[in-house]
Amino acid sequence: MKYGHFDDLNKEYVITNPQTPFPWINYLGNEDFFGLVSNTAGGYAFYKDAKFRRLTRYRYNNVPMDNGGRYFYIKDEDTIWSPGWKPVKTPLDKYECRHGLSYSKIMGAKNGIKAESTFFIPLKTWAEVHHVKLTNEGKQPKKLKFFSFMEWCLWNAEDDQNNLQRNLNTGEVEIEGSTIYHKTEYKERRNHYAFYSVNTPINGFDTDRESFVGLYNELSEPQAVLNGKPGNSEAHGWSPIASHYIEVELQPGESKDLIFVLGYVENPEEEKWESKGIINKKPALAIQEKFNTLEKVEAALADLKTYWEDLLSIINIESKDDKLNRMVNIWNQYQCMVTFNMSRSASFFEVGIGRGMGFRDSNQDLIGFVHQIPERARERIIDIASTQFPDGGCYHQYQPLTKRGNDAVGGGFNDDPLWLILGVVSYIKETGDFSILDEMVPFDNDESLAKTLFDHLTVSFNHVVNNLGPNGLPLIGRADWNDCLNLNCFSTNPNESFQTTENNTEGSKAESVMIAGLFVVYGTDYVELCNRIGKNKEANRALLEVNRMTDAVKANGWDGEWFLRAYDYYGKKVGSKDNEEGKIFIESQGWCTMAGIGSEDGLCEKALDSVKEHLDCDYGIVLNNPPFSKYVLEYGEISTYPAGYKENAGIFCHNNPWIMIGETRLGRGERAWEYYQKISPAYLEEISDLHRTEPYVYAQMIAGKDAYLPGEAKNSWLSGTAAWNFYAVTQYILGIRPEYEGLKIDPCLPSSIQEYVFVRKFRGATYKIKIVNGEKGKGVKSLIVNSESVKGDVIPLQKVDVEHQVEVELF
């Protein structure tokens, strides 16, 4: 069943039943300050780093699910309720949650009182704004007792839940007027604090959790709310919170607006204190002043909406398929921004503690984001490259607060370096900014080792060339893109991580056919880039290596009907018809067909036909098949999952677009479109009970055909799936692709898409491109730009600040 509907005009998903199959969330914030908010107001907030600068607590494994968040309690005589249904769960007369672009609106009504809560983070602001509007829709006056509630995290989210012998003694607050300040550890080593304010005089407060909730009570029945009065408690250790108590009287038809601000402040060391023991509140008061009236809040929300209107106007399509339109125009682009901001670090599936920004992940995220804010993409590329090693290897992750490599994870993932070529080439093709190649970028954040970014690309390319195995294929290292294919791990200890245990690569014969295909794709891009900037000698050298790799795949990476996945530590085939389980894998089929390896001999067609035969199912393409039924020591984590889940024959949605792109290279638009629809969330809205995760964003994984419950999704929001699906549908199915010299027109369409208009802002000009399908759905029959015929399939760069009319007819 459905739990809501899309409101395309307002770019919102409207949830009409609070009991969604899983918490359906949204992200607040676009730059430094972020929040996660569920459809019942659950979630948490943080500054830059969800581990080290967590403002509010959240308990992932709690029962009931999604407990803790930005809560409001209303006591109306003997009835207690919450506008978002949770945590009280009193049945509401009306409920609605509207998740929009960086804001959420939650409305609840009970016994003639309507409460509307709007949550958002204003642009360029280290604070959340919570606007609550209370309206008496009844015929009698109402006297309400209103309580806010927020629980502070003691900054380090991991230490906060582990180090209780210290933490239960450190909590400190200040209360001044209608603002509660959280200053734990401020007098010692920290220069930051948080606050929660409201723009009206309060009738009381609580800052100690036990005093407000009661030691043995639940959040659904806090003692202060039951009593109808606060404790005016001041936290000294234990668990500090922020709760305002406000008495509200409303005449029939009357409304009252309450504006809460959850903020974060950093003070220079010399400006930490107003006086002895009193924190410097001037920055906090300045933030509160910016949002202390309804007019200011509405203006800030309007600015946020305009910001997103401008971003989404860069790529926009008009077709007869509403689901395609809303995914391309709104939700897929929105998810790409969120994923770019977060990498994989903070969601309802990633707790924000164990993951930094991924080297591989962030480069891939760029391809779905670079058109929106290229200058931020440029900064991210420099940050990523700065963590690379001089030999071309990389830290697998880095921390967003320090921008330094994550030692706990380290490196050794041998696909990582190649993704930097993807990120840089994508940026240059979008912007035309070749100057980024001349930027001096350190290795391992050591400025004394700095070389140009182009040099970083060269060592990335060479890292593969210098690490080949006995079959002339790339050594896999700790793992390639599939972090769970641990061919050099041999782990028997359940207490160690597969990704960080000893990397037994010395003497290993473990090679990756997937990296080989990746190398041919981005090695070819590297060759073209070299030629573009006049480095022809380097281009010729690199082309020889690409050709050698192509030959090695054809000689040692082909299994008769599909591409092998790898060779293991002992040199045995992985992903072969000779294997009992895991005979065929998706990754090498995707990358080798994207690379066109053996296409002249029909290898690509055979490989993709094998994908259809062995890996496809009703809900998408599974990662491998048959699934592993026992633990294979020399394969590692992939064989630990139950059949049909995650990397063991689950539908890992990240790699489905690689097959879509491979199909478009063969001109098979029907099949590419079929695969696109199977995992695109807007097309799955009707099966939300099964799918469970949000019908407006991609999930990382959908349970495969061998699972206990095929079609059930997990790990939504933060996934490379977002960028790759946007890349596949816009650049290869709809077929508008940025190139160095202009926009390439190369759609590969199903017969169900007869025509559409693709609006693309590109390097200062706007192109309104009308595509008319033909019998083949592939290949440009005619290209007319501003009423003039153009040869080929590339729109040359046109005059800036002008809208150009383009008409395209396909064969």
mmCIF file of C-alpha atoms in Angstrom, residues 189-449:
data_model
loop_
_atom_site.group_PDB
_atom_site.id
_atom_site.type_symbol
_atom_site.label_atom_id
_atom_site.label_comp_id
_atom_site.label_asym_id
_atom_site.label_seq_id
_atom_site.Cartn_x
_atom_site.Cartn_y
_atom_site.Cartn_z
ATOM 1 C CA ARG A 189 39.506 21.754 25.771
ATOM 2 C CA ARG A 190 36.505 22.793 23.698
ATOM 3 C CA ASN A 191 35.774 26.124 22.075
ATOM 4 C CA HIS A 192 32.206 25.254 21.086
ATOM 5 C CA TYR A 193 28.796 25.005 22.685
ATOM 6 C CA ALA A 194 25.201 24.492 21.576
ATOM 7 C CA PHE A 195 21.943 26.148 22.518
ATOM 8 C CA TYR A 196 18.181 25.713 22.185
ATOM 9 C CA SER A 197 16.093 28.885 22.339
ATOM 10 C CA VAL A 198 12.521 30.031 21.821
ATOM 11 C CA ASN A 199 11.357 33.529 20.910
ATOM 12 C CA THR A 200 8.891 33.996 23.744
ATOM 13 C CA PRO A 201 9.062 34.166 27.540
ATOM 14 C CA ILE A 202 8.870 30.718 29.093
ATOM 15 C CA ASN A 203 7.049 29.564 32.198
ATOM 16 C CA GLY A 204 9.654 27.021 33.172
ATOM 17 C CA PHE A 205 12.255 24.608 31.904
ATOM 18 C CA ASP A 206 14.110 21.370 32.474
ATOM 19 C CA THR A 207 17.717 20.555 31.615
ATOM 20 C CA ASP A 208 18.078 17.235 33.472
ATOM 21 C CA ARG A 209 16.613 14.217 31.686
ATOM 22 C CA GLU A 210 15.682 12.261 34.776
ATOM 23 C CA SER A 211 13.813 15.226 36.214
ATOM 24 C CA PHE A 212 11.830 15.703 33.006
ATOM 25 C CA VAL A 213 11.207 12.108 31.892
ATOM 26 C CA GLY A 214 11.338 10.262 35.196
ATOM 27 C CA LEU A 215 13.854 7.534 35.859
ATOM 28 C CA TYR A 216 11.561 4.684 34.848
ATOM 29 C CA ASN A 217 9.331 6.474 32.363
ATOM 30 C CA GLU A 218 9.448 6.429 28.578
ATOM 31 C CA LEU A 219 9.648 9.429 26.250
ATOM 32 C CA SER A 220 6.003 8.684 25.517
ATOM 33 C CA GLU A 221 5.036 9.633 29.075
ATOM 34 C CA PRO A 222 7.510 12.069 30.602
ATOM 35 C CA GLN A 223 6.783 12.868 34.219
ATOM 36 C CA ALA A 224 6.882 16.639 33.767
ATOM 37 C CA VAL A 225 4.242 16.479 31.049
ATOM 38 C CA LEU A 226 2.090 14.095 33.073
ATOM 39 C CA ASN A 227 2.357 16.483 36.023
ATOM 40 C CA GLY A 228 1.608 19.467 33.801
ATOM 41 C CA LYS A 229 4.561 21.430 35.144
ATOM 42 C CA PRO A 230 8.354 21.434 34.718
ATOM 43 C CA GLY A 231 10.922 20.751 37.390
ATOM 44 C CA ASN A 232 13.077 23.792 36.557
ATOM 45 C CA SER A 233 15.974 21.356 36.835
ATOM 46 C CA GLU A 234 19.580 22.295 36.165
ATOM 47 C CA ALA A 235 21.807 19.474 34.909
ATOM 48 C CA HIS A 236 25.003 18.683 36.791
ATOM 49 C CA GLY A 237 26.319 15.555 35.110
ATOM 50 C CA TRP A 238 23.906 12.754 34.273
ATOM 51 C CA SER A 239 22.072 13.413 30.966
ATOM 52 C CA PRO A 240 21.527 17.065 30.033
ATOM 53 C CA ILE A 241 18.507 18.015 27.937
ATOM 54 C CA ALA A 242 16.744 21.156 26.780
ATOM 55 C CA SER A 243 13.028 21.500 27.484
ATOM 56 C CA HIS A 244 10.993 24.712 27.474
ATOM 57 C CA TYR A 245 7.626 24.952 29.204
ATOM 58 C CA ILE A 246 5.151 27.459 27.760
ATOM 59 C CA GLU A 247 1.556 28.079 28.784
ATOM 60 C CA VAL A 248 -0.554 28.964 25.749
ATOM 61 C CA GLU A 249 -4.085 30.387 25.703
ATOM 62 C CA LEU A 250 -5.936 30.407 22.377
ATOM 63 C CA GLN A 251 -9.313 31.838 21.567
ATOM 64 C CA PRO A 252 -11.389 30.153 18.822
ATOM 65 C CA GLY A 253 -9.650 30.791 15.488
ATOM 66 C CA GLU A 254 -6.543 32.227 17.166
ATOM 67 C CA SER A 255 -2.997 31.114 16.334
ATOM 68 C CA LYS A 256 0.330 31.481 18.115
ATOM 69 C CA ASP A 257 3.763 31.132 16.525
ATOM 70 C CA LEU A 258 6.697 29.750 18.486
ATOM 71 C CA ILE A 259 10.164 29.850 16.945
ATOM 72 C CA PHE A 260 12.786 27.524 18.374
ATOM 73 C CA VAL A 261 16.442 27.663 17.319
ATOM 74 C CA LEU A 262 18.896 24.807 17.849
ATOM 75 C CA GLY A 263 22.323 26.288 17.247
ATOM 76 C CA TYR A 264 26.061 25.692 17.367
ATOM 77 C CA VAL A 265 28.761 28.244 18.220
ATOM 78 C CA GLU A 266 32.550 28.245 18.052
ATOM 79 C CA ASN A 267 34.435 30.987 19.900
ATOM 80 C CA PRO A 268 38.092 31.938 19.515
ATOM 81 C CA GLU A 269 40.101 30.990 22.599
ATOM 82 C CA GLU A 270 40.465 34.606 23.698
ATOM 83 C CA GLU A 271 36.693 35.184 23.391
ATOM 84 C CA LYS A 272 35.342 32.113 25.186
ATOM 85 C CA TRP A 273 33.959 33.862 28.265
ATOM 86 C CA GLU A 274 31.731 36.828 29.086
ATOM 87 C CA SER A 275 32.916 36.703 32.676
ATOM 88 C CA LYS A 276 34.259 34.046 34.991
ATOM 89 C CA GLY A 277 32.350 30.815 34.298
ATOM 90 C CA ILE A 278 29.846 32.561 32.007
ATOM 91 C CA ILE A 279 30.141 31.558 28.338
ATOM 92 C CA ASN A 280 30.299 34.192 25.607
ATOM 93 C CA LYS A 281 26.773 34.179 24.244
ATOM 94 C CA LYS A 282 27.084 37.012 21.717
ATOM 95 C CA PRO A 283 27.305 34.695 18.658
ATOM 96 C CA ALA A 284 24.329 32.668 19.907
ATOM 97 C CA LEU A 285 22.260 35.789 20.501
ATOM 98 C CA ALA A 286 23.110 36.980 17.003
ATOM 99 C CA ILE A 287 21.785 33.739 15.510
ATOM 100 C CA GLN A 288 18.634 33.964 17.619
ATOM 101 C CA GLU A 289 18.101 37.562 16.528
ATOM 102 C CA LYS A 290 18.146 36.483 12.864
ATOM 103 C CA PHE A 291 15.128 34.207 13.348
ATOM 104 C CA ASN A 292 13.129 35.693 16.203
ATOM 105 C CA THR A 293 10.089 36.767 14.164
ATOM 106 C CA LEU A 294 7.753 34.971 11.818
ATOM 107 C CA GLU A 295 8.686 37.329 8.992
ATOM 108 C CA LYS A 296 12.383 36.514 9.344
ATOM 109 C CA VAL A 297 11.694 32.777 9.413
ATOM 110 C CA GLU A 298 9.458 32.908 6.363
ATOM 111 C CA ALA A 299 12.058 34.942 4.482
ATOM 112 C CA ALA A 300 14.788 32.416 5.353
ATOM 113 C CA LEU A 301 12.589 29.512 4.226
ATOM 114 C CA ALA A 302 11.802 31.347 0.980
ATOM 115 C CA ASP A 303 15.554 31.866 0.391
ATOM 116 C CA LEU A 304 16.098 28.136 0.894
ATOM 117 C CA LYS A 305 13.379 27.277 -1.616
ATOM 118 C CA THR A 306 14.827 29.730 -4.153
ATOM 119 C CA TYR A 307 18.251 28.186 -3.657
ATOM 120 C CA TRP A 308 16.866 24.778 -4.585
ATOM 121 C CA GLU A 309 14.810 26.114 -7.491
ATOM 122 C CA ASP A 310 18.020 27.525 -8.965
ATOM 123 C CA LEU A 311 19.947 24.273 -8.455
ATOM 124 C CA LEU A 312 17.240 22.122 -9.999
ATOM 125 C CA SER A 313 16.896 24.412 -13.017
ATOM 126 C CA ILE A 314 20.323 23.333 -14.306
ATOM 127 C CA ILE A 315 18.967 19.965 -15.508
ATOM 128 C CA ASN A 316 15.259 19.543 -16.120
ATOM 129 C CA ILE A 317 13.172 17.319 -18.351
ATOM 130 C CA GLU A 318 9.611 17.429 -19.638
ATOM 131 C CA SER A 319 8.203 14.060 -20.629
ATOM 132 C CA LYS A 320 4.865 12.266 -20.480
ATOM 133 C CA ASP A 321 6.149 10.019 -17.670
ATOM 134 C CA ASP A 322 5.495 11.789 -14.342
ATOM 135 C CA LYS A 323 7.629 9.286 -12.431
ATOM 136 C CA LEU A 324 10.610 9.868 -14.683
ATOM 137 C CA ASN A 325 10.147 13.634 -14.417
ATOM 138 C CA ARG A 326 10.002 13.680 -10.630
ATOM 139 C CA MET A 327 13.042 11.436 -10.277
ATOM 140 C CA VAL A 328 15.238 13.370 -12.720
ATOM 141 C CA ASN A 329 13.989 16.852 -11.893
ATOM 142 C CA ILE A 330 13.632 16.614 -8.125
ATOM 143 C CA TRP A 331 14.390 13.599 -6.009
ATOM 144 C CA ASN A 332 17.404 12.016 -7.691
ATOM 145 C CA GLN A 333 19.196 15.366 -7.869
ATOM 146 C CA TYR A 334 18.271 16.106 -4.271
ATOM 147 C CA GLN A 335 19.632 12.760 -3.106
ATOM 148 C CA CYS A 336 22.836 13.414 -5.053
ATOM 149 C CA MET A 337 23.359 16.630 -3.069
ATOM 150 C CA VAL A 338 22.706 14.915 0.262
ATOM 151 C CA THR A 339 25.010 12.029 -0.609
ATOM 152 C CA PHE A 340 27.722 14.444 -1.709
ATOM 153 C CA ASN A 341 27.441 16.214 1.652
ATOM 154 C CA MET A 342 27.376 13.078 3.794
ATOM 155 C CA SER A 343 29.269 10.497 1.737
ATOM 156 C CA ARG A 344 28.208 7.327 3.633
ATOM 157 C CA SER A 345 28.600 8.672 7.135
ATOM 158 C CA ALA A 346 25.243 9.574 8.708
ATOM 159 C CA SER A 347 21.838 8.085 7.979
ATOM 160 C CA PHE A 348 19.338 5.847 9.737
ATOM 161 C CA PHE A 349 21.582 2.950 8.662
ATOM 162 C CA GLU A 350 25.002 4.536 9.206
ATOM 163 C CA VAL A 351 25.348 5.862 12.750
ATOM 164 C CA GLY A 352 27.821 8.599 11.868
ATOM 165 C CA ILE A 353 30.580 7.056 13.975
ATOM 166 C CA GLY A 354 32.433 4.445 11.954
ATOM 167 C CA ARG A 355 32.609 6.051 8.511
ATOM 168 C CA GLY A 356 34.455 9.045 7.179
ATOM 169 C CA MET A 357 34.277 10.473 3.676
ATOM 170 C CA GLY A 358 35.171 7.742 1.217
ATOM 171 C CA PHE A 359 37.902 8.321 -1.410
ATOM 172 C CA ARG A 360 36.150 6.115 -3.925
ATOM 173 C CA ASP A 361 32.701 7.161 -2.737
ATOM 174 C CA SER A 362 33.241 10.909 -2.971
ATOM 175 C CA ASN A 363 34.687 10.744 -6.486
ATOM 176 C CA GLN A 364 31.649 8.790 -7.652
ATOM 177 C CA ASP A 365 29.263 11.126 -5.858
ATOM 178 C CA LEU A 366 30.760 13.980 -7.879
ATOM 179 C CA ILE A 367 29.239 12.712 -11.131
ATOM 180 C CA GLY A 368 25.732 13.327 -9.788
ATOM 181 C CA PHE A 369 26.553 16.649 -8.155
ATOM 182 C CA VAL A 370 29.155 18.509 -10.225
ATOM 183 C CA HIS A 371 26.565 20.299 -12.381
ATOM 184 C CA GLN A 372 24.905 21.810 -9.281
ATOM 185 C CA ILE A 373 27.761 23.617 -7.504
ATOM 186 C CA PRO A 374 31.007 23.042 -9.430
ATOM 187 C CA GLU A 375 33.090 25.132 -7.030
ATOM 188 C CA ARG A 376 32.239 22.798 -4.154
ATOM 189 C CA ALA A 377 33.074 19.821 -6.360
ATOM 190 C CA ARG A 378 36.443 21.431 -7.104
ATOM 191 C CA GLU A 379 37.151 21.854 -3.401
ATOM 192 C CA ARG A 380 36.178 18.247 -2.721
ATOM 193 C CA ILE A 381 38.523 16.967 -5.440
ATOM 194 C CA ILE A 382 41.457 18.814 -3.842
ATOM 195 C CA ASP A 383 40.516 17.478 -0.399
ATOM 196 C CA ILE A 384 40.322 13.921 -1.734
ATOM 197 C CA ALA A 385 43.579 14.079 -3.682
ATOM 198 C CA SER A 386 45.387 15.525 -0.651
ATOM 199 C CA THR A 387 44.969 12.195 1.165
ATOM 200 C CA GLN A 388 46.607 10.199 -1.625
ATOM 201 C CA PHE A 389 49.988 8.518 -1.137
ATOM 202 C CA PRO A 390 53.009 9.314 -3.360
ATOM 203 C CA ASP A 391 52.780 5.870 -5.008
ATOM 204 C CA GLY A 392 49.186 6.541 -6.070
ATOM 205 C CA GLY A 393 47.550 4.512 -3.326
ATOM 206 C CA CYS A 394 45.023 6.171 -1.054
ATOM 207 C CA TYR A 395 43.508 6.319 2.349
ATOM 208 C CA HIS A 396 40.154 4.637 1.863
ATOM 209 C CA GLN A 397 38.441 7.351 3.936
ATOM 210 C CA TYR A 398 39.137 10.741 5.462
ATOM 211 C CA GLN A 399 37.493 12.679 8.288
ATOM 212 C CA PRO A 400 35.439 15.722 7.214
ATOM 213 C CA LEU A 401 36.434 17.764 10.281
ATOM 214 C CA THR A 402 40.207 17.411 9.805
ATOM 215 C CA LYS A 403 40.271 16.430 6.109
ATOM 216 C CA ARG A 404 43.015 13.958 6.976
ATOM 217 C CA GLY A 405 43.171 10.285 6.060
ATOM 218 C CA ASN A 406 41.531 7.786 8.368
ATOM 219 C CA ASP A 407 44.308 5.641 9.869
ATOM 220 C CA ALA A 408 41.822 3.201 11.389
ATOM 221 C CA VAL A 409 40.827 2.004 7.924
ATOM 222 C CA GLY A 410 44.031 2.753 6.046
ATOM 223 C CA GLY A 411 44.426 1.970 2.360
ATOM 224 C CA GLY A 412 45.123 -0.946 0.053
ATOM 225 C CA PHE A 413 41.840 -0.871 -1.892
ATOM 226 C CA ASN A 414 43.339 -1.030 -5.354
ATOM 227 C CA ASP A 415 40.430 0.451 -7.278
ATOM 228 C CA ASP A 416 40.516 3.693 -5.249
ATOM 229 C CA PRO A 417 43.111 5.639 -7.301
ATOM 230 C CA LEU A 418 41.229 5.284 -10.600
ATOM 231 C CA TRP A 419 38.136 7.039 -9.291
ATOM 232 C CA LEU A 420 40.125 10.273 -8.983
ATOM 233 C CA ILE A 421 40.414 10.300 -12.779
ATOM 234 C CA LEU A 422 36.625 10.024 -13.007
ATOM 235 C CA GLY A 423 36.120 12.915 -10.573
ATOM 236 C CA VAL A 424 38.591 15.257 -12.235
ATOM 237 C CA VAL A 425 37.518 14.507 -15.807
ATOM 238 C CA SER A 426 33.847 14.939 -14.880
ATOM 239 C CA TYR A 427 34.618 18.311 -13.305
ATOM 240 C CA ILE A 428 36.577 19.562 -16.307
ATOM 241 C CA LYS A 429 33.980 18.398 -18.830
ATOM 242 C CA GLU A 430 31.273 20.199 -16.864
ATOM 243 C CA THR A 431 33.153 23.448 -16.311
ATOM 244 C CA GLY A 432 35.884 23.671 -18.946
ATOM 245 C CA ASP A 433 38.231 24.547 -16.049
ATOM 246 C CA PHE A 434 41.557 22.905 -16.936
ATOM 247 C CA SER A 435 43.340 25.086 -14.370
ATOM 248 C CA ILE A 436 42.499 22.581 -11.651
ATOM 249 C CA LEU A 437 45.189 20.332 -13.131
ATOM 250 C CA ASP A 438 47.853 22.903 -12.169
ATOM 251 C CA GLU A 439 46.791 23.115 -8.524
ATOM 252 C CA MET A 440 49.579 22.094 -6.152
ATOM 253 C CA VAL A 441 48.165 19.278 -4.031
ATOM 254 C CA PRO A 442 49.992 17.524 -1.174
ATOM 255 C CA PHE A 443 50.384 13.790 -0.754
ATOM 256 C CA ASP A 444 49.188 12.447 2.599
ATOM 257 C CA ASN A 445 48.448 16.072 3.599
ATOM 258 C CA ASP A 446 52.188 16.805 3.606
ATOM 259 C CA GLU A 447 52.740 20.115 1.815
ATOM 260 C CA SER A 448 56.430 19.320 1.313
ATOM 261 C CA LEU A 449 55.347 16.488 -1.005
#
